[in-house]
mmCIF file of C-alpha atoms in Angstrom:
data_model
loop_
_atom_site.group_PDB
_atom_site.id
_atom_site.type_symbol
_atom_site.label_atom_id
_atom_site.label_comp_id
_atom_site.label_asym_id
_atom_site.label_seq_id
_atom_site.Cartn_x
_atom_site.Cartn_y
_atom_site.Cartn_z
ATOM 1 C CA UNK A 1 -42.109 208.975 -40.010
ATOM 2 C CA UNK A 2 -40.715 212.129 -41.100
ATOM 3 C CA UNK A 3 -43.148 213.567 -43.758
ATOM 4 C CA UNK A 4 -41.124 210.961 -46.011
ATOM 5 C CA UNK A 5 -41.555 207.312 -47.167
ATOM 6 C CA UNK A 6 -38.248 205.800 -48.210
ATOM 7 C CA UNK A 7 -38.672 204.889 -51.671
ATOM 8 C CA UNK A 8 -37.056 200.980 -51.772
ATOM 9 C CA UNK A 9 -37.779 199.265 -48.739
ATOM 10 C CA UNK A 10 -34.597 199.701 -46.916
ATOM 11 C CA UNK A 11 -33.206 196.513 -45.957
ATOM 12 C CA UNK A 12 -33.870 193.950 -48.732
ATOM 13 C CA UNK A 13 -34.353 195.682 -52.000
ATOM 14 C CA UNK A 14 -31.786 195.113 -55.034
ATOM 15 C CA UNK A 15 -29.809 197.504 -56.426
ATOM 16 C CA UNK A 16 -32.016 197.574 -59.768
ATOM 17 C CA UNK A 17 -30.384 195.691 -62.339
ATOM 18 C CA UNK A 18 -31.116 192.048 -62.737
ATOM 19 C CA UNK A 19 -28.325 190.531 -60.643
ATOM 20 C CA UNK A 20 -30.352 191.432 -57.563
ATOM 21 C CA UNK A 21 -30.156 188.366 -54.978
ATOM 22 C CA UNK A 22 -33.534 187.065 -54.663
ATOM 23 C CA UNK A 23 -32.718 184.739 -51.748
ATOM 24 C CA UNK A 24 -31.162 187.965 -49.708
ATOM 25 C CA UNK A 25 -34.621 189.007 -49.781
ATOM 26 C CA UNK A 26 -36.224 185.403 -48.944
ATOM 27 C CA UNK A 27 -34.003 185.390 -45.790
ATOM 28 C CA UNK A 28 -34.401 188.830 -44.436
ATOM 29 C CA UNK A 29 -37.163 189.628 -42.564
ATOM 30 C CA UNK A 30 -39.704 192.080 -44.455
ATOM 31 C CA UNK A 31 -40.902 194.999 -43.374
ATOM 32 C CA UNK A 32 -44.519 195.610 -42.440
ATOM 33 C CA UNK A 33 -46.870 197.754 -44.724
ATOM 34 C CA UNK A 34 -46.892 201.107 -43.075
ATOM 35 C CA UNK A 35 -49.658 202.994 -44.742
ATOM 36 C CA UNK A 36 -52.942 203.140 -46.130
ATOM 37 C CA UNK A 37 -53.185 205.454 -49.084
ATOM 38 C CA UNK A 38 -51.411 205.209 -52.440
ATOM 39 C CA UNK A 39 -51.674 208.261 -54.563
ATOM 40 C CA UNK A 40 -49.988 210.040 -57.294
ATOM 41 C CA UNK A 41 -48.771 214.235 -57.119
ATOM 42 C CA UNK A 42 -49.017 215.483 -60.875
ATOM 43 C CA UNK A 43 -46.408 218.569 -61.883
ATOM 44 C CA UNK A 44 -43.728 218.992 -63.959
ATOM 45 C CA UNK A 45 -42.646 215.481 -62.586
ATOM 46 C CA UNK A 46 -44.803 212.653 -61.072
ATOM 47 C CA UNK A 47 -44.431 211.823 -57.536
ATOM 48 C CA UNK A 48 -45.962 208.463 -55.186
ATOM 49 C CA UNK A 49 -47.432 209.434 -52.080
ATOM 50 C CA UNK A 50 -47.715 207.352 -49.069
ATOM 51 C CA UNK A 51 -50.437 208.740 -46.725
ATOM 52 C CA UNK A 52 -49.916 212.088 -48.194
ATOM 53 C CA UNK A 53 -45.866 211.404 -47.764
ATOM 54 C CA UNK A 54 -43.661 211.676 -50.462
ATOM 55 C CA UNK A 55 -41.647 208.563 -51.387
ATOM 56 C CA UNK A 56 -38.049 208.487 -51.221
ATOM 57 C CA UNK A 57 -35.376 206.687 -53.018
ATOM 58 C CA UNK A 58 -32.629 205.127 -50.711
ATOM 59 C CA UNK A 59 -30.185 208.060 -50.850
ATOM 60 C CA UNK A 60 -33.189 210.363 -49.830
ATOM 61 C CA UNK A 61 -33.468 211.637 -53.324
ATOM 62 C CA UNK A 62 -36.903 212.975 -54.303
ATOM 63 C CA UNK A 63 -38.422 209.382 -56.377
ATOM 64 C CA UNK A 64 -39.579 211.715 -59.254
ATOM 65 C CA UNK A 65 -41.293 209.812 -62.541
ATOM 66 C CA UNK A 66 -40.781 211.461 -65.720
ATOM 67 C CA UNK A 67 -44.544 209.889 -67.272
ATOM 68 C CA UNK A 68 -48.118 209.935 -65.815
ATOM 69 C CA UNK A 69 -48.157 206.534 -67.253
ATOM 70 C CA UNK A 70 -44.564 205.414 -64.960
ATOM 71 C CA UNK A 71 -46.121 207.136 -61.805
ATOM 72 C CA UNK A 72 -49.681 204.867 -62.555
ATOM 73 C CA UNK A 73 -47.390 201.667 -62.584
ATOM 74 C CA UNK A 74 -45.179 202.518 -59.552
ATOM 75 C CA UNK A 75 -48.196 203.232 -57.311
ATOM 76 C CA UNK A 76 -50.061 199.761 -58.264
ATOM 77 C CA UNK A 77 -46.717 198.235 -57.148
ATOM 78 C CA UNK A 78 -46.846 200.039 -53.516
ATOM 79 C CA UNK A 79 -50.818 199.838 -53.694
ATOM 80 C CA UNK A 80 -50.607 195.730 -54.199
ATOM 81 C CA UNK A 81 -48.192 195.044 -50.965
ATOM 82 C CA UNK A 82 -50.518 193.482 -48.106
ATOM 83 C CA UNK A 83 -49.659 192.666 -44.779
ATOM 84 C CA UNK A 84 -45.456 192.811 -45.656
ATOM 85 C CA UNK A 85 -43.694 195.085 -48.643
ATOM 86 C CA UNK A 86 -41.978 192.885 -50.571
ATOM 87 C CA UNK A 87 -39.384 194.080 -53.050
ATOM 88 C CA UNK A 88 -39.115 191.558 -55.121
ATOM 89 C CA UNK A 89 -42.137 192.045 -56.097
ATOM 90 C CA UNK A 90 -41.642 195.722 -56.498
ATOM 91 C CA UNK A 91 -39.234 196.045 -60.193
ATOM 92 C CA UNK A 92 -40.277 199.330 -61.071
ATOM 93 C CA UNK A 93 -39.968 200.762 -58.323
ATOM 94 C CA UNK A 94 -36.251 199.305 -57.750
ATOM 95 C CA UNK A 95 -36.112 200.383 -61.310
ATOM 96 C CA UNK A 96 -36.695 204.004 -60.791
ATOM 97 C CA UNK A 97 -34.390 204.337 -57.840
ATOM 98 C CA UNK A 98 -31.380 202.702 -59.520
ATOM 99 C CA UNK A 99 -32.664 205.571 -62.435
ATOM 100 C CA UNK A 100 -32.341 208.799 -59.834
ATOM 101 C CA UNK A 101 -29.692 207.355 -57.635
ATOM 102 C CA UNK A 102 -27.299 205.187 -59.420
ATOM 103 C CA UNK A 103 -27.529 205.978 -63.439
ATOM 104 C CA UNK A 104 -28.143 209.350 -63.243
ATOM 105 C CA UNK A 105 -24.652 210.113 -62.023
ATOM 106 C CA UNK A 106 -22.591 207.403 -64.503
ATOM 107 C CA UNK A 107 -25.025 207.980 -67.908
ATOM 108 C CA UNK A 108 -21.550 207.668 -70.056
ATOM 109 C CA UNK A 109 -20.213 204.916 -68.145
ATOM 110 C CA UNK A 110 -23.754 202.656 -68.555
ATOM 111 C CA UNK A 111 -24.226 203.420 -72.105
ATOM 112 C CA UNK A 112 -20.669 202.126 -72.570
ATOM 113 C CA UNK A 113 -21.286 199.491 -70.798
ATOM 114 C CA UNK A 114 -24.190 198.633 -73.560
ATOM 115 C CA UNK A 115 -21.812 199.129 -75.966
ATOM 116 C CA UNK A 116 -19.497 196.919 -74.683
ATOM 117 C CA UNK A 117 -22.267 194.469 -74.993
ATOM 118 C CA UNK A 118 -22.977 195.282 -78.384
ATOM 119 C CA UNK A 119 -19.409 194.550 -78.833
ATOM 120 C CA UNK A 120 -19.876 190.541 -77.885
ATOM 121 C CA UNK A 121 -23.144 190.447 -78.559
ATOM 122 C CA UNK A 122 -24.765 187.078 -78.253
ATOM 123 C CA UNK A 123 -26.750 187.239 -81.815
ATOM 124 C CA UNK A 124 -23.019 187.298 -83.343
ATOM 125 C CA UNK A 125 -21.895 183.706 -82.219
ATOM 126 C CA UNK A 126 -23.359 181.062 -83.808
ATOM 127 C CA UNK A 127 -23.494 176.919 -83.392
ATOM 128 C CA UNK A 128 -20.964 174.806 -85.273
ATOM 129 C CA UNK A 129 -23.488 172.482 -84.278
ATOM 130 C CA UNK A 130 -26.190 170.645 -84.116
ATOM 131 C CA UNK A 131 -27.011 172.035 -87.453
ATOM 132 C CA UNK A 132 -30.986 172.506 -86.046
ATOM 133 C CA UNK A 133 -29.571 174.588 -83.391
ATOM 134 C CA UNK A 134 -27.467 176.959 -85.764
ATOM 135 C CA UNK A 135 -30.921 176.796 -88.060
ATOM 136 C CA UNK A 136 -32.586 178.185 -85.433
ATOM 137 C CA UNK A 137 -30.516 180.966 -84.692
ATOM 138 C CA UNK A 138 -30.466 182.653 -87.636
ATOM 139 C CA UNK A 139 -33.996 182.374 -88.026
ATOM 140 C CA UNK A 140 -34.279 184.262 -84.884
ATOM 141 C CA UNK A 141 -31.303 187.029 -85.053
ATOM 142 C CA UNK A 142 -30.432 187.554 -88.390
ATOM 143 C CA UNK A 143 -33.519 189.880 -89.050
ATOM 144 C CA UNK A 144 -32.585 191.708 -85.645
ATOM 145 C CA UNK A 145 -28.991 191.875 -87.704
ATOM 146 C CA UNK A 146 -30.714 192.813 -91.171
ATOM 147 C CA UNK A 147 -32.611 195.630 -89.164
ATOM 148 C CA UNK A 148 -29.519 196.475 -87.361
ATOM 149 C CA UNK A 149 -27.856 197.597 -90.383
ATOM 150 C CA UNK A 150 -30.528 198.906 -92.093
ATOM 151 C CA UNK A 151 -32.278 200.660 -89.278
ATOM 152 C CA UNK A 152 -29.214 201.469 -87.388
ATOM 153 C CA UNK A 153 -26.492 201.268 -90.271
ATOM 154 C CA UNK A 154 -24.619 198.802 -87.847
ATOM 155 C CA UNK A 155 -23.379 195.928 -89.387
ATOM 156 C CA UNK A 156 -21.834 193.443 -87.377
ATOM 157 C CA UNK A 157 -19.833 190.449 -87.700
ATOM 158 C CA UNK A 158 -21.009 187.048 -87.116
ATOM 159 C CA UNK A 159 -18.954 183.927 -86.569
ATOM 160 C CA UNK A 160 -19.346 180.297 -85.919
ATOM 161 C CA UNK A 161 -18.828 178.956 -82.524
ATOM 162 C CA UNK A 162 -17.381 181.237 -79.269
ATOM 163 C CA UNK A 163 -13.524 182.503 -79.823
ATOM 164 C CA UNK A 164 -13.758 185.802 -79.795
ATOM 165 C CA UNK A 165 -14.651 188.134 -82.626
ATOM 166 C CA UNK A 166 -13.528 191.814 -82.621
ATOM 167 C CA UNK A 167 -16.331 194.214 -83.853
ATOM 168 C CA UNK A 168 -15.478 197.255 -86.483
ATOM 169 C CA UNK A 169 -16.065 200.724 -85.193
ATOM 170 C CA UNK A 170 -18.149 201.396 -87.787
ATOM 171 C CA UNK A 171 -20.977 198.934 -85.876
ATOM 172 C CA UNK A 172 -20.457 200.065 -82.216
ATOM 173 C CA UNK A 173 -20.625 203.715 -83.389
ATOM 174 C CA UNK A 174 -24.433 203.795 -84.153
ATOM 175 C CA UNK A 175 -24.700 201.601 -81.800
ATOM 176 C CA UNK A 176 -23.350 204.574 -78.801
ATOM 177 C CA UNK A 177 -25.788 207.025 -80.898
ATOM 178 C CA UNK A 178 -28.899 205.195 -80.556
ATOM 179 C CA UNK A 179 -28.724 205.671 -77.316
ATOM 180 C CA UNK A 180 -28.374 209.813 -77.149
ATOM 181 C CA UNK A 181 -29.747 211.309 -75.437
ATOM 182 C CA UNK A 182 -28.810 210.062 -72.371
ATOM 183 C CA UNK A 183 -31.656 210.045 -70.350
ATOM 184 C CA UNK A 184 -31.243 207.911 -67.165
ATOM 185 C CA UNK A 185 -34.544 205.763 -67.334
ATOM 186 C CA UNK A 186 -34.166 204.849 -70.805
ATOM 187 C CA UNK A 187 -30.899 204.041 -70.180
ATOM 188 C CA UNK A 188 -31.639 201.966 -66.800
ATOM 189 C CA UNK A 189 -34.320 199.995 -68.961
ATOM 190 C CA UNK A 190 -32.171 199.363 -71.688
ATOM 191 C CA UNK A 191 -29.365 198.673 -69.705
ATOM 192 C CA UNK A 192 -31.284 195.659 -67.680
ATOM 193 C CA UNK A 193 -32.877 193.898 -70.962
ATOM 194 C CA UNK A 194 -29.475 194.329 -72.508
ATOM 195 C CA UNK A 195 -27.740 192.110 -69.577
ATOM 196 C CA UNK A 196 -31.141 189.783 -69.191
ATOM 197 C CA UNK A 197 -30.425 188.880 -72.894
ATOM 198 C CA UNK A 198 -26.982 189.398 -73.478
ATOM 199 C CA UNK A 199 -27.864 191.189 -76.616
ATOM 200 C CA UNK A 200 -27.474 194.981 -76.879
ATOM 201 C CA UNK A 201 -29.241 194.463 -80.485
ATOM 202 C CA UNK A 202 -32.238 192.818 -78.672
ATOM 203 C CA UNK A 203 -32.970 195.208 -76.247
ATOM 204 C CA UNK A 204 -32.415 197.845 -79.123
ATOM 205 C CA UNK A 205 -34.466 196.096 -81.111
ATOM 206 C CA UNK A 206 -37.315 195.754 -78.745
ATOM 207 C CA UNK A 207 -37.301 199.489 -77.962
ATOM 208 C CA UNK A 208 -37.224 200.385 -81.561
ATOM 209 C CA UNK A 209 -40.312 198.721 -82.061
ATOM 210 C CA UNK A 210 -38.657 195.665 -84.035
ATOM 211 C CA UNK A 211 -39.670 193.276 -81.960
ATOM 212 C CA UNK A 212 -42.291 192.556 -79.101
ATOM 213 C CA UNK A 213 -41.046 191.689 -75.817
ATOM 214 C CA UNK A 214 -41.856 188.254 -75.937
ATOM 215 C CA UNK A 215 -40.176 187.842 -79.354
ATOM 216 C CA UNK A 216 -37.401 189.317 -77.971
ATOM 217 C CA UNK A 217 -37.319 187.507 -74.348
ATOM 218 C CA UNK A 218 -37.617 183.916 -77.190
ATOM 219 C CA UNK A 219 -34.521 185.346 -79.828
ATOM 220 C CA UNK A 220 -32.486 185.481 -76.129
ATOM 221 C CA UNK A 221 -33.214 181.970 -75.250
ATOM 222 C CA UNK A 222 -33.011 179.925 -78.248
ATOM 223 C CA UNK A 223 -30.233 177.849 -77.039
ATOM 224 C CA UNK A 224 -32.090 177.514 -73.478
ATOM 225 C CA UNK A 225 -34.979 176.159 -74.958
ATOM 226 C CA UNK A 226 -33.426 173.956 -77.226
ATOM 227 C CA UNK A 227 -31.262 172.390 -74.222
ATOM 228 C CA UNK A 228 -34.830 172.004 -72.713
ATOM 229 C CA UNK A 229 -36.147 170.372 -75.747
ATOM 230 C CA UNK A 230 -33.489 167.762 -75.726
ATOM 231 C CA UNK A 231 -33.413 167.182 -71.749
ATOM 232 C CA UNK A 232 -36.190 168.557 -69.640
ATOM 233 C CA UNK A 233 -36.462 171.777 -68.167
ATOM 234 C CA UNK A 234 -34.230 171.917 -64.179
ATOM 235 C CA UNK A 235 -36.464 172.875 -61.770
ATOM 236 C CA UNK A 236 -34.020 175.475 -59.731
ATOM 237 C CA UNK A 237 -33.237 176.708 -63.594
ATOM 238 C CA UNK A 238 -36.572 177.073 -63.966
ATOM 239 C CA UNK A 239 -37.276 179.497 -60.762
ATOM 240 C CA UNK A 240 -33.879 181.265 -62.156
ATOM 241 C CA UNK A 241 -36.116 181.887 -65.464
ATOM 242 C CA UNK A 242 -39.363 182.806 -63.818
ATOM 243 C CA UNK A 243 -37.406 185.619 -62.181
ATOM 244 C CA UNK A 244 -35.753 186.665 -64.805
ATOM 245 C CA UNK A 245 -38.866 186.933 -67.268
ATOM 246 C CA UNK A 246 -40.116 189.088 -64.274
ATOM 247 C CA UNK A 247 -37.598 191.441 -64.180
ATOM 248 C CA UNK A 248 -37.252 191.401 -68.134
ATOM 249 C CA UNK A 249 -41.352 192.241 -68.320
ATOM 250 C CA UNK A 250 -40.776 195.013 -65.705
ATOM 251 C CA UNK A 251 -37.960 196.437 -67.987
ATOM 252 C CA UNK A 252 -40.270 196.191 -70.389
ATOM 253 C CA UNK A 253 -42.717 198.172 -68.984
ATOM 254 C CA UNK A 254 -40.251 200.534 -67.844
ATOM 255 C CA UNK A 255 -39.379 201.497 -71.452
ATOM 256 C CA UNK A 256 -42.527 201.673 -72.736
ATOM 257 C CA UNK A 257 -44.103 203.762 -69.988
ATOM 258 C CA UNK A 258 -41.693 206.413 -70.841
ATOM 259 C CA UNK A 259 -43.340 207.292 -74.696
#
């Protein structure tokens, strides 16, 4: 070793947002744990140290934290790999290097992509039926809606069943300004509940302090669970969902560690 750790185990960790493959990482071999000491370097930014080494991301960037409170959580990640380093079990820390290597150089292009979201966003199509399903739904999202346009002065359409429905301007607008400034771990956090959920208004929600995470992770899966309620839960589904709540806690973390 060079004075340098490399920041996201090389070989098997994701890129960062929630599409990472978790059976690339299953079927790769992972790597050994190659130090002893986890610590944190305080300054202007927050930096992991490996045996005194300074972590790296995978393009050899500098993996500098913007919060004491970030740095803490990144460390217990590296600290809580035994005998192997496991990414997978590592989302912050693929969080943070997606931040500084990936996000930080296309800030426009992901909050569009948000946007975009916003503009066929999941809390906007509603059952035709069963009529306990389409109950349920507005229970859940239209106070996420009613906030929305208050909080936000976003008002969106809503429509029964899944044709699509072409948003005004005058939603998606406040929508692009809630998320100035663009700061690249905000915007990787935001950016990874808005695809877990589908909902740009959830994760907006969530990180206006609308809803709690596990509010919001339950107003993203009302139509899961009711499919479950009817017919069982799928096992594989089930390990697909168990990942994804992962990554979605992680995210949530992520956001909140940078107040």
């Amino acid at each position: 070793m060079s004075g340098e750790a490399n920041g996201s185990p090389p070989r098997n960790a994701p890129s960062g947002a929630p599409k990472g493959p978790i059976t690339d990482t299953m079927r790769q071999p992972l790597p050994k744990r190659f130090y002893q000491d986890v610590s944190v370097r305080e300054g202007a930014f927050f930096q992991i140290l490996l045996d005194g080494r300074q972590v790296k991301t995978p393009k050899k960037r500098a993996l500098m934290l913007p919060t004491r409170a970030l740095a803490q959580a990144v460390a217990a990640e590296w600290s809580a790999q035994e005998k192997f380093i496991d990414p997978a079990a590592m989302p912050l820390t693929r969080f943070a290097n997606t931040a500084i290597d990936a996000v930080s150089e296309t800030l426009d292009a992901v909050a569009a992509d948000i946007v975009a979201f916003a503009g066929s966003d999941l809390l906007c199509y509603r059952a035709e039926a069963p009529r306990d399903l389409a109950i349920l739904q507005a229970k859940a999202w239209d106070p996420v809606l009613a906030w929305a346009e208050t909080t936000l002065r976003a008002r969106f359409a809503v429509v029964e069943g899944v044709m699509p429905v072409e948003q005004p301007a005058a939603a998606l607008y406040p929508i692009a300004s809630a998320l100035q400034p663009h700061e690249p771990f905000r915007l990787t956090a935001l950016h990874i509940l808005t695809t877990l959920t589908g909902s740009a208004l959830l994760a907006l929600a969530h990180a206006g302090g609308h809803l709690s995470s596990d509010a919001t992770w339950s107003a993203a899966h009302i139509d899961e669970d009711y499919q479950i309620s009817l017919w069982g839960p799928d096992e594989e589904a089930a390990a697909r969902r168990q990942f994804r709540r992962r990554e979605f806690d992680a995210a949530c973390t992520l956001l909140a560690s940078l107040k």
